[in-house]
């Protein structure tokens, strides 16, 4: 699609020569793009470029009757303007004012002020950097153990130089969060295999009802039942994030009705996201051997490496807001009660904001990326994600000298998450 042939959205069509004081608006470019097409989900970056370059801060996608923002400034403005871009109608394609949600709406994700405030404040304390220090040493130990176990388990088929081959998704990215997070929440041991399928479904369910959603409808019921059963006080150990949530109810920071749904938020948002985040950083390190060598020389770069991988990969690619009134983005006026799709991954590679945006560059400052969102809903679990990734990377650089691909990585397709089903790697032990 070229910018010369842009057509303008009929619904917000205020003529460009409109002389109303203060409000020079044009309608949004209309693009024939399907962000949830499986080919696009597997390789979204060419479409992101078309969205950013279409000739405005916002575009209209008739395929879903939605507006979309992909430039950094527009994505950030939309994220930060919670008053005009609401979460309470759902942050997926479904508008909760018109359609019944697939589950009780989240008190954190799918709520606006003032309902959002107490759950958010409670969870902010529980998952804050200060509280997480309690988990630091144990999580680092677990990472070291995981790497030792991995190296041991593959000794039998190690090559002459000691290097070994395995799939880093199933043996690192999925193993580590499941070794530390359920325990930190205070979940019982049985049924933990429901966590990844639950997250996978929830993130697909933010998109349209395509095959990725409908193929799971037969099996998701029992998974949802298990998740529901883990949320009451009796199912959780006293110590841990889950117990802390119930303690917040005892202190009347939140109500007893709110507590189980806030536990459910941890189970929805806390596992797949970190699995994808760890895969993202492993992918970029395996793709950039010189940067991995540099990281081993300068271990203080661990945190930056993770942020740069999040910027480039943006495991959570998209979610929506809904306009609360007629509102302007750039020089376009959007009607009330319209879904707006925010492309975090496109913002994080916008050349208007980032030099050489597609390069994995340890010399840049990746802060300001929107992979965790921005504003009042910015990821409340971001310190958990960072701690998990740092522990994995610290353990890795100590024991592994070289990381390389043995075969091309395989994409995992999800309506919201960008990541990998398989990362076939070879590790050369240090
Ligand atoms: C998912 C919940 C990027 C977000 C969509 C991740 C997420 C956050 C919260 C919840 C689910 O509260 O259920």
CSV table of C-alpha atoms in Angstrom, one decimal, residues 84-385:
chain,number,residue,atom,x,y,z
A,84,UNK,CA,-10.0,8.8,27.0
A,85,UNK,CA,-8.7,5.3,26.2
A,86,UNK,CA,-10.4,3.0,28.6
A,87,UNK,CA,-9.6,-0.6,29.7
A,88,UNK,CA,-12.9,-1.4,31.2
A,89,UNK,CA,-14.5,-2.5,27.9
A,90,UNK,CA,-11.7,-5.1,27.6
A,91,UNK,CA,-8.2,-4.8,26.2
A,92,UNK,CA,-9.0,-7.4,23.5
A,93,UNK,CA,-11.0,-7.1,20.3
A,94,UNK,CA,-14.2,-7.9,22.1
A,95,UNK,CA,-16.1,-4.8,23.4
A,96,UNK,CA,-17.4,-5.8,26.8
A,97,UNK,CA,-20.2,-3.3,26.4
A,98,UNK,CA,-21.6,-5.3,23.5
A,99,UNK,CA,-20.3,-8.8,24.0
A,100,UNK,CA,-20.1,-11.2,27.0
A,101,UNK,CA,-16.5,-11.7,28.0
A,102,UNK,CA,-15.1,-15.3,28.0
A,103,UNK,CA,-14.4,-15.0,31.8
A,104,UNK,CA,-15.1,-12.6,34.6
A,105,UNK,CA,-13.2,-9.4,33.7
A,106,UNK,CA,-9.8,-8.9,35.4
A,107,UNK,CA,-9.9,-6.3,38.2
A,108,UNK,CA,-6.4,-5.1,37.1
A,109,UNK,CA,-6.3,-5.4,33.4
A,110,UNK,CA,-9.9,-4.8,32.4
A,111,UNK,CA,-10.8,-1.9,34.8
A,112,UNK,CA,-10.4,1.8,35.0
A,113,UNK,CA,-10.0,4.2,38.0
A,114,UNK,CA,-11.4,4.2,40.6
A,115,UNK,CA,-12.1,0.4,40.6
A,116,UNK,CA,-8.6,-0.3,39.3
A,117,UNK,CA,-6.8,1.6,42.1
A,118,UNK,CA,-7.0,-0.7,45.1
A,119,UNK,CA,-6.1,-3.9,43.4
A,120,UNK,CA,-3.3,-2.2,41.6
A,121,UNK,CA,-1.9,-0.6,44.7
A,122,UNK,CA,-2.1,-3.9,46.6
A,123,UNK,CA,-0.3,-5.8,43.9
A,124,UNK,CA,2.3,-3.1,43.4
A,125,UNK,CA,3.4,-3.6,47.0
A,126,UNK,CA,3.4,-7.4,46.8
A,127,UNK,CA,5.4,-7.5,43.5
A,128,UNK,CA,7.6,-4.5,44.1
A,129,UNK,CA,11.4,-4.5,43.7
A,130,UNK,CA,11.8,-4.2,47.5
A,131,UNK,CA,9.6,-7.3,48.3
A,132,UNK,CA,11.3,-9.3,45.5
A,133,UNK,CA,14.7,-9.1,47.2
A,134,UNK,CA,13.4,-11.9,49.4
A,135,UNK,CA,13.4,-14.2,46.3
A,136,UNK,CA,16.7,-13.1,44.8
A,137,UNK,CA,19.1,-15.7,46.2
A,138,UNK,CA,16.7,-18.7,45.9
A,139,UNK,CA,15.9,-17.8,42.3
A,140,UNK,CA,19.6,-17.5,41.3
A,141,UNK,CA,20.3,-20.9,42.9
A,142,UNK,CA,17.5,-22.4,40.9
A,143,UNK,CA,18.9,-21.0,37.7
A,144,UNK,CA,22.3,-22.4,38.5
A,145,UNK,CA,20.8,-25.8,39.2
A,146,UNK,CA,18.8,-25.7,36.0
A,147,UNK,CA,21.9,-25.0,33.9
A,148,UNK,CA,23.8,-27.8,35.7
A,149,UNK,CA,21.0,-30.3,35.2
A,150,UNK,CA,20.8,-29.3,31.5
A,151,UNK,CA,24.5,-29.9,31.0
A,152,UNK,CA,24.4,-33.2,32.9
A,153,UNK,CA,21.3,-34.5,31.0
A,154,UNK,CA,23.0,-34.0,27.7
A,155,UNK,CA,26.4,-35.4,28.6
A,156,UNK,CA,25.7,-38.7,26.9
A,157,UNK,CA,25.4,-37.1,23.5
A,158,UNK,CA,27.9,-34.3,23.9
A,159,UNK,CA,30.3,-33.8,21.0
A,160,UNK,CA,34.1,-34.1,21.2
A,161,UNK,CA,34.5,-30.4,22.2
A,162,UNK,CA,32.0,-30.9,25.1
A,163,UNK,CA,29.2,-29.0,23.3
A,164,UNK,CA,25.7,-30.2,23.5
A,165,UNK,CA,22.4,-29.7,21.6
A,166,UNK,CA,18.9,-29.2,22.9
A,167,UNK,CA,15.7,-27.1,22.5
A,168,UNK,CA,16.0,-24.0,24.7
A,169,UNK,CA,12.3,-23.4,24.7
A,170,UNK,CA,11.3,-26.7,26.4
A,171,UNK,CA,14.5,-27.0,28.4
A,172,UNK,CA,15.1,-23.4,29.6
A,173,UNK,CA,12.4,-20.9,28.8
A,174,UNK,CA,9.5,-23.1,30.0
A,175,UNK,CA,11.5,-24.8,32.7
A,176,UNK,CA,12.7,-21.8,34.6
A,177,UNK,CA,9.5,-19.8,35.2
A,178,UNK,CA,7.7,-23.0,36.2
A,179,UNK,CA,10.5,-23.8,38.7
A,180,UNK,CA,10.2,-20.5,40.5
A,181,UNK,CA,6.9,-18.7,39.9
A,182,UNK,CA,4.3,-21.2,41.0
A,183,UNK,CA,6.3,-21.7,44.2
A,184,UNK,CA,6.6,-18.0,44.8
A,185,UNK,CA,2.8,-17.6,44.4
A,186,UNK,CA,2.3,-20.5,46.8
A,187,UNK,CA,0.5,-22.9,44.5
A,188,UNK,CA,0.3,-26.6,45.3
A,189,UNK,CA,2.3,-29.0,43.1
A,190,UNK,CA,-0.4,-30.8,41.2
A,191,UNK,CA,-1.9,-29.4,38.0
A,192,UNK,CA,0.9,-26.9,37.2
A,193,UNK,CA,0.8,-28.2,33.7
A,194,UNK,CA,-2.4,-26.2,33.3
A,195,UNK,CA,-0.6,-22.9,33.6
A,196,UNK,CA,0.9,-22.6,30.1
A,197,UNK,CA,-2.3,-23.7,28.3
A,198,UNK,CA,-4.3,-21.2,30.3
A,199,UNK,CA,-2.0,-18.3,29.5
A,200,UNK,CA,-1.8,-19.4,25.8
A,201,UNK,CA,-5.6,-19.4,25.6
A,202,UNK,CA,-6.0,-16.1,27.5
A,203,UNK,CA,-3.5,-14.3,25.1
A,204,UNK,CA,-5.2,-15.8,22.1
A,205,UNK,CA,-8.6,-14.7,23.4
A,206,UNK,CA,-7.5,-11.0,23.2
A,207,UNK,CA,-7.7,-11.4,19.4
A,208,UNK,CA,-10.5,-12.4,17.1
A,209,UNK,CA,-12.3,-15.8,17.4
A,210,UNK,CA,-10.0,-17.4,14.8
A,211,UNK,CA,-8.7,-21.0,14.7
A,212,UNK,CA,-6.2,-20.2,17.5
A,213,UNK,CA,-9.2,-19.7,19.9
A,214,UNK,CA,-11.8,-22.1,18.6
A,215,UNK,CA,-9.4,-25.1,18.4
A,216,UNK,CA,-9.0,-24.9,22.2
A,217,UNK,CA,-12.6,-24.5,23.2
A,218,UNK,CA,-13.0,-28.2,23.8
A,219,UNK,CA,-10.1,-28.5,26.3
A,220,UNK,CA,-10.0,-25.1,28.0
A,221,UNK,CA,-13.0,-25.7,30.4
A,222,UNK,CA,-11.0,-28.1,32.6
A,223,UNK,CA,-8.0,-25.8,32.5
A,224,UNK,CA,-10.2,-22.8,33.6
A,225,UNK,CA,-11.7,-25.0,36.4
A,226,UNK,CA,-8.2,-25.8,37.8
A,227,UNK,CA,-7.2,-22.1,37.7
A,228,UNK,CA,-10.4,-21.2,39.6
A,229,UNK,CA,-9.7,-23.8,42.2
A,230,UNK,CA,-6.2,-22.3,42.9
A,231,UNK,CA,-7.5,-18.8,43.8
A,232,UNK,CA,-9.2,-19.3,47.2
A,233,UNK,CA,-7.2,-18.8,50.4
A,234,UNK,CA,-7.3,-22.5,51.3
A,235,UNK,CA,-5.5,-23.5,48.1
A,236,UNK,CA,-2.5,-21.2,48.6
A,237,UNK,CA,0.4,-21.4,51.1
A,238,UNK,CA,0.4,-18.5,53.7
A,239,UNK,CA,3.8,-17.3,52.4
A,240,UNK,CA,4.0,-16.1,48.9
A,241,UNK,CA,2.3,-13.7,46.5
A,242,UNK,CA,-1.0,-15.5,46.8
A,243,UNK,CA,-1.0,-15.5,50.6
A,244,UNK,CA,0.1,-11.8,50.4
A,245,UNK,CA,-3.0,-11.0,48.3
A,246,UNK,CA,-5.3,-12.7,50.9
A,247,UNK,CA,-3.4,-10.8,53.7
A,248,UNK,CA,-4.2,-7.5,51.8
A,249,UNK,CA,-7.9,-8.6,52.1
A,250,UNK,CA,-7.5,-9.2,55.8
A,251,UNK,CA,-6.1,-5.6,56.1
A,252,UNK,CA,-9.1,-4.3,54.0
A,253,UNK,CA,-6.7,-3.0,51.3
A,254,UNK,CA,-8.9,-5.1,48.9
A,255,UNK,CA,-12.1,-7.0,49.6
A,256,UNK,CA,-12.4,-10.7,50.1
A,257,UNK,CA,-14.4,-10.9,46.8
A,258,UNK,CA,-11.5,-9.2,45.0
A,259,UNK,CA,-8.7,-11.4,46.3
A,260,UNK,CA,-9.3,-14.6,44.2
A,261,UNK,CA,-9.6,-12.6,41.0
A,262,UNK,CA,-6.3,-10.9,41.8
A,263,UNK,CA,-4.7,-14.3,42.3
A,264,UNK,CA,-6.1,-15.2,38.9
A,265,UNK,CA,-4.3,-12.3,37.3
A,266,UNK,CA,-1.0,-13.6,38.6
A,267,UNK,CA,-1.8,-17.0,37.0
A,268,UNK,CA,-2.8,-15.4,33.7
A,269,UNK,CA,-0.1,-12.9,33.2
A,270,UNK,CA,2.8,-14.3,35.1
A,271,UNK,CA,3.9,-17.4,33.2
A,272,UNK,CA,3.7,-17.3,29.4
A,273,UNK,CA,5.0,-13.7,29.4
A,274,UNK,CA,8.2,-14.6,31.2
A,275,UNK,CA,8.6,-17.8,29.1
A,276,UNK,CA,8.4,-15.7,25.9
A,277,UNK,CA,10.7,-13.0,27.5
A,278,UNK,CA,13.4,-15.5,28.2
A,279,UNK,CA,13.1,-17.0,24.7
A,280,UNK,CA,13.4,-13.5,23.3
A,281,UNK,CA,16.8,-12.9,25.0
A,282,UNK,CA,18.1,-16.4,24.2
A,283,UNK,CA,17.1,-15.8,20.5
A,284,UNK,CA,19.0,-12.5,20.3
A,285,UNK,CA,22.1,-13.8,22.1
A,286,UNK,CA,22.3,-16.9,19.9
A,287,UNK,CA,21.9,-14.6,16.9
A,288,UNK,CA,24.6,-12.3,18.1
A,289,UNK,CA,27.6,-14.3,19.3
A,290,UNK,CA,29.8,-11.2,19.7
A,291,UNK,CA,27.3,-9.6,22.0
A,292,UNK,CA,27.1,-12.8,24.0
A,293,UNK,CA,30.9,-12.8,24.3
A,294,UNK,CA,30.7,-9.2,25.4
A,295,UNK,CA,28.0,-10.0,28.0
A,296,UNK,CA,30.3,-12.7,29.5
A,297,UNK,CA,33.0,-10.0,29.8
A,298,UNK,CA,30.6,-7.4,31.2
A,299,UNK,CA,28.0,-9.2,33.4
A,300,UNK,CA,26.6,-5.9,34.6
A,301,UNK,CA,25.0,-5.7,31.1
A,302,UNK,CA,22.6,-8.5,32.0
A,303,UNK,CA,19.7,-6.1,32.7
A,304,UNK,CA,20.2,-4.1,29.6
A,305,UNK,CA,20.4,-7.2,27.4
A,306,UNK,CA,17.0,-8.3,28.6
A,307,UNK,CA,15.5,-4.8,28.0
A,308,UNK,CA,17.0,-4.7,24.5
A,309,UNK,CA,15.6,-8.1,23.7
A,310,UNK,CA,12.1,-7.0,25.0
A,311,UNK,CA,12.3,-3.9,22.9
A,312,UNK,CA,13.1,-5.9,19.7
A,313,UNK,CA,10.9,-8.9,20.4
A,314,UNK,CA,8.1,-7.3,22.5
A,315,UNK,CA,6.6,-10.6,23.7
A,316,UNK,CA,3.2,-8.9,24.3
A,317,UNK,CA,2.8,-7.4,20.8
A,318,UNK,CA,-0.6,-5.8,21.0
A,319,UNK,CA,-3.6,-4.9,23.1
A,320,UNK,CA,-6.6,-2.6,22.8
A,321,UNK,CA,-8.2,0.4,24.4
A,322,UNK,CA,-11.7,1.7,23.8
A,323,UNK,CA,-12.4,5.4,23.3
A,324,UNK,CA,-14.6,7.0,26.1
A,325,UNK,CA,-15.6,10.0,24.0
A,326,UNK,CA,-14.8,11.6,20.6
A,327,UNK,CA,-11.0,12.0,20.8
A,328,UNK,CA,-8.1,13.1,18.7
A,329,UNK,CA,-5.0,11.2,17.9
A,330,UNK,CA,-2.6,13.3,15.9
A,331,UNK,CA,-4.9,15.2,13.5
A,332,UNK,CA,-7.5,12.5,13.3
A,333,UNK,CA,-10.7,12.5,15.3
A,334,UNK,CA,-12.0,9.1,16.5
A,335,UNK,CA,-15.6,8.5,17.5
A,336,UNK,CA,-16.7,7.4,21.0
A,337,UNK,CA,-16.7,3.6,21.9
A,338,UNK,CA,-14.2,2.6,19.2
A,339,UNK,CA,-11.6,-0.1,19.7
A,340,UNK,CA,-8.0,1.2,19.3
A,341,UNK,CA,-5.3,-1.5,18.7
A,342,UNK,CA,-1.8,-0.5,20.1
A,343,UNK,CA,1.2,-2.1,18.4
A,344,UNK,CA,3.8,-2.2,21.1
A,345,UNK,CA,6.2,-4.1,18.9
A,346,UNK,CA,5.9,-1.5,16.1
A,347,UNK,CA,6.5,1.4,18.6
A,348,UNK,CA,9.6,-0.3,19.9
A,349,UNK,CA,11.1,-0.4,16.4
A,350,UNK,CA,9.9,3.1,15.2
A,351,UNK,CA,12.8,4.8,13.5
A,352,UNK,CA,11.3,8.1,14.7
A,353,UNK,CA,12.3,7.1,18.2
A,354,UNK,CA,15.2,4.6,17.8
A,355,UNK,CA,18.4,4.8,15.8
A,356,UNK,CA,18.9,1.6,13.7
A,357,UNK,CA,15.8,0.2,15.3
A,358,UNK,CA,16.2,-3.4,14.2
A,359,UNK,CA,19.7,-3.8,15.6
A,360,UNK,CA,20.3,-5.7,18.8
A,361,UNK,CA,22.7,-3.1,20.3
A,362,UNK,CA,24.1,-3.3,23.8
A,363,UNK,CA,25.4,0.3,23.5
A,364,UNK,CA,21.9,1.8,23.2
A,365,UNK,CA,19.7,2.8,26.1
A,366,UNK,CA,16.5,0.7,25.6
A,367,UNK,CA,14.7,2.4,28.5
A,368,UNK,CA,11.5,4.0,27.3
A,369,UNK,CA,10.5,0.9,25.3
A,370,UNK,CA,6.8,0.1,25.7
A,371,UNK,CA,7.1,-3.7,26.0
A,372,UNK,CA,5.7,-3.4,29.5
A,373,UNK,CA,3.2,-0.8,28.4
A,374,UNK,CA,3.2,2.7,30.0
A,375,UNK,CA,1.1,4.7,32.4
A,376,UNK,CA,-1.2,3.5,35.1
A,377,UNK,CA,-1.5,0.0,33.8
A,378,UNK,CA,2.2,-0.6,33.1
A,379,UNK,CA,3.1,-4.2,33.9
A,380,UNK,CA,2.9,-4.6,37.7
A,381,UNK,CA,4.9,-7.8,37.4
A,382,UNK,CA,7.9,-6.3,35.5
A,383,UNK,CA,10.3,-6.7,38.4
A,384,UNK,CA,9.4,-10.4,38.6
A,385,UNK,CA,10.1,-10.7,34.9
